[in-house]
PDB file of C-alpha atoms in Angstrom:
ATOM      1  CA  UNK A   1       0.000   0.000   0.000  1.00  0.00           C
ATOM      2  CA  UNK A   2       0.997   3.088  -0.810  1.00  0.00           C
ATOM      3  CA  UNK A   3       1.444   6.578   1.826  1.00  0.00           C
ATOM      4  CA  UNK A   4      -1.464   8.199   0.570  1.00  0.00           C
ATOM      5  CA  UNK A   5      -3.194   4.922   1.542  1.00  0.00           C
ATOM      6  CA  UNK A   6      -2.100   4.590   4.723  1.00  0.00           C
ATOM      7  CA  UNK A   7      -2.090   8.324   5.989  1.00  0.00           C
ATOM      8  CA  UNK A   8      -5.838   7.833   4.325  1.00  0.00           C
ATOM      9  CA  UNK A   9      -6.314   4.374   6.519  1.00  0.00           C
ATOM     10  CA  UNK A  10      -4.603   6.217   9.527  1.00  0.00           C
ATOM     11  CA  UNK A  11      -6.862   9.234   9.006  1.00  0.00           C
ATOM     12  CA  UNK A  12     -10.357   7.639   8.913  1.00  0.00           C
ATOM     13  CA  UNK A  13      -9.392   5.445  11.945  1.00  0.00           C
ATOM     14  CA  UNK A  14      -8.112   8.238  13.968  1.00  0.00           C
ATOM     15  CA  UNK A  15     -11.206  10.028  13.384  1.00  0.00           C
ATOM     16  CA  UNK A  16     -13.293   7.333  14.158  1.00  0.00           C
ATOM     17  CA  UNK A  17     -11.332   6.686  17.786  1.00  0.00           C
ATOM     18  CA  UNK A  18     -11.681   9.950  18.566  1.00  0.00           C
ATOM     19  CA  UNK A  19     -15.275   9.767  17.828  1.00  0.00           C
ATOM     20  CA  UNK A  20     -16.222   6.837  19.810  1.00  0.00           C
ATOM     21  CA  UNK A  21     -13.904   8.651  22.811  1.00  0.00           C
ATOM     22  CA  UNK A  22     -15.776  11.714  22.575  1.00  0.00           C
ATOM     23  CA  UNK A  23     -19.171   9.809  22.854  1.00  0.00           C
ATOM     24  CA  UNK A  24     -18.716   7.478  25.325  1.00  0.00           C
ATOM     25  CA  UNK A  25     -17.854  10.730  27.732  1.00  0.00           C
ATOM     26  CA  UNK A  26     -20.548  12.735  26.400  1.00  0.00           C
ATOM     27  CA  UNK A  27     -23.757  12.760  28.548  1.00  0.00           C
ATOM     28  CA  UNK A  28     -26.574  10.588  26.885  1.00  0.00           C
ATOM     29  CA  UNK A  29     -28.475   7.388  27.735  1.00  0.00           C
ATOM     30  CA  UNK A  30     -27.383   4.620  27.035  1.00  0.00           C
ATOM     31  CA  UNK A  31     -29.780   3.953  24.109  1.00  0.00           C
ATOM     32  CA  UNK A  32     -28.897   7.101  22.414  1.00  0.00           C
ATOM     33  CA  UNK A  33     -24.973   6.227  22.863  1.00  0.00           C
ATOM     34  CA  UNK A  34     -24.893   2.832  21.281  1.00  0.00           C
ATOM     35  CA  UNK A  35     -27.066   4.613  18.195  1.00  0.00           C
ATOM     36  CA  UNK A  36     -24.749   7.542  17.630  1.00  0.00           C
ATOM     37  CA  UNK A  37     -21.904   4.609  18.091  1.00  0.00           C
ATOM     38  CA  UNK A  38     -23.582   2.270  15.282  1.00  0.00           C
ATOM     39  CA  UNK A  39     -24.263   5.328  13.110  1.00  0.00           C
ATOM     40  CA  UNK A  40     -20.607   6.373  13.186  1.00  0.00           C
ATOM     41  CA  UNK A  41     -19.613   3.021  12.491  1.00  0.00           C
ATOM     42  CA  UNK A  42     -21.423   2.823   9.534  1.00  0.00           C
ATOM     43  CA  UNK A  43     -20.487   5.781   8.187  1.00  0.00           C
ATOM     44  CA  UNK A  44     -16.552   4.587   8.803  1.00  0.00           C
ATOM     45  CA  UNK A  45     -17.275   1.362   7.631  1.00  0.00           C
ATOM     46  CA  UNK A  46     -18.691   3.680   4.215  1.00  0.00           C
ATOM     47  CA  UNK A  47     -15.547   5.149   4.406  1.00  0.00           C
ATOM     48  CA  UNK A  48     -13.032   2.509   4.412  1.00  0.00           C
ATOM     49  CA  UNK A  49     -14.938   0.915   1.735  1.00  0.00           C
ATOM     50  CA  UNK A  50     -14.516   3.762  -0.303  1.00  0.00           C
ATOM     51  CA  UNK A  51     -11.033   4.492   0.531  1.00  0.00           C
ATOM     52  CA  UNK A  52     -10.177   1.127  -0.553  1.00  0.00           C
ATOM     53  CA  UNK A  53     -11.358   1.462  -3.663  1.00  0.00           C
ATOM     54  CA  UNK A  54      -9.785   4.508  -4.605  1.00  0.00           C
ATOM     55  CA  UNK A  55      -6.627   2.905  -3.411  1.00  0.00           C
ATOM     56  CA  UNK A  56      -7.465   0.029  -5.772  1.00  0.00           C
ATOM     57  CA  UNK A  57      -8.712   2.131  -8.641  1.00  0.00           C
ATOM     58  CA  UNK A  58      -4.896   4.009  -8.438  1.00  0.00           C
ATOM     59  CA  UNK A  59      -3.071   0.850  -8.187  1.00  0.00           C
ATOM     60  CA  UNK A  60      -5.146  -0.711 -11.022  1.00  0.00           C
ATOM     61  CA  UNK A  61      -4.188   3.171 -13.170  1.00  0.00           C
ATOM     62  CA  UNK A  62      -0.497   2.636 -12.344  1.00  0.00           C
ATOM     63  CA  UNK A  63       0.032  -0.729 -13.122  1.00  0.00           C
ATOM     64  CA  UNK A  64      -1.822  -0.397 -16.610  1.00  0.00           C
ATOM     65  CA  UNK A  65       0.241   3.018 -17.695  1.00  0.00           C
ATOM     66  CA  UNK A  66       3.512   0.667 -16.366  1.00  0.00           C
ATOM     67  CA  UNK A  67       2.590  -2.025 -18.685  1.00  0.00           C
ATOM     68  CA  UNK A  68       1.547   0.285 -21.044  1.00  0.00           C
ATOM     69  CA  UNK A  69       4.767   1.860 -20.957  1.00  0.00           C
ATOM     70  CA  UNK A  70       7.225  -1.725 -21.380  1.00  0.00           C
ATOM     71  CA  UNK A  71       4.578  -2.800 -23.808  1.00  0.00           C
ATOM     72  CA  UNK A  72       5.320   0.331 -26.102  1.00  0.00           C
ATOM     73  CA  UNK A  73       9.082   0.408 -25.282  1.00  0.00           C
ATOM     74  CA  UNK A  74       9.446  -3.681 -26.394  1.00  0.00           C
ATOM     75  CA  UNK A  75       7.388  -2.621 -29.688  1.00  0.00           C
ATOM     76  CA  UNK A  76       9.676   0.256 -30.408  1.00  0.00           C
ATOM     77  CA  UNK A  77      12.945  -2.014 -29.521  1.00  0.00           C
ATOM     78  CA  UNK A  78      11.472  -4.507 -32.194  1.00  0.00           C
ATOM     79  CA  UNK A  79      11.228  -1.947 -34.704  1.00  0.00           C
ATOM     80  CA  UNK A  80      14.547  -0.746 -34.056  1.00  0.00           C
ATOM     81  CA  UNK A  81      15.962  -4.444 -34.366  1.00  0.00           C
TER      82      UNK A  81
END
């Protein structure tokens, strides 16, 4: 994986952490609590999912312009030969 990835992965988790943290002190029942919990955790679960495929979309990009890029320099080596 690459940094933008991670500092992406790292990002979103942090976020979430500090979430949960910030409502587990917070005043509110119980009920209300495990519902704001379960809605962030959706919503991070969203974005993970979607992180991961960007990450996947760029890695999929790079690796087709890189064999792009040999394919065109072995046809131009041929012609050259």
């Amino acid at each position: 994986m690459n940094t933008t990835g991670k500092i992406a992965i790292s990002t979103i988790v942090g976020v979430a952490l500090g979430t949960v943290a910030g409502i587990l002190l917070a005043p509110a029942s119980g009920k209300e609590t495990r519902k704001v919990i379960s809605d962030k955790y959706n919503q991070t679960k969203e974005d993970l999912a979607k992180s991961a495929t960007d990450v996947k979309e760029k890695v999929k990009e790079k690796t087709h312009n890189a064999a792009k890029k040999v394919y065109d320099k072995t046809a131009a080596n041929n012609q050259d030969a």
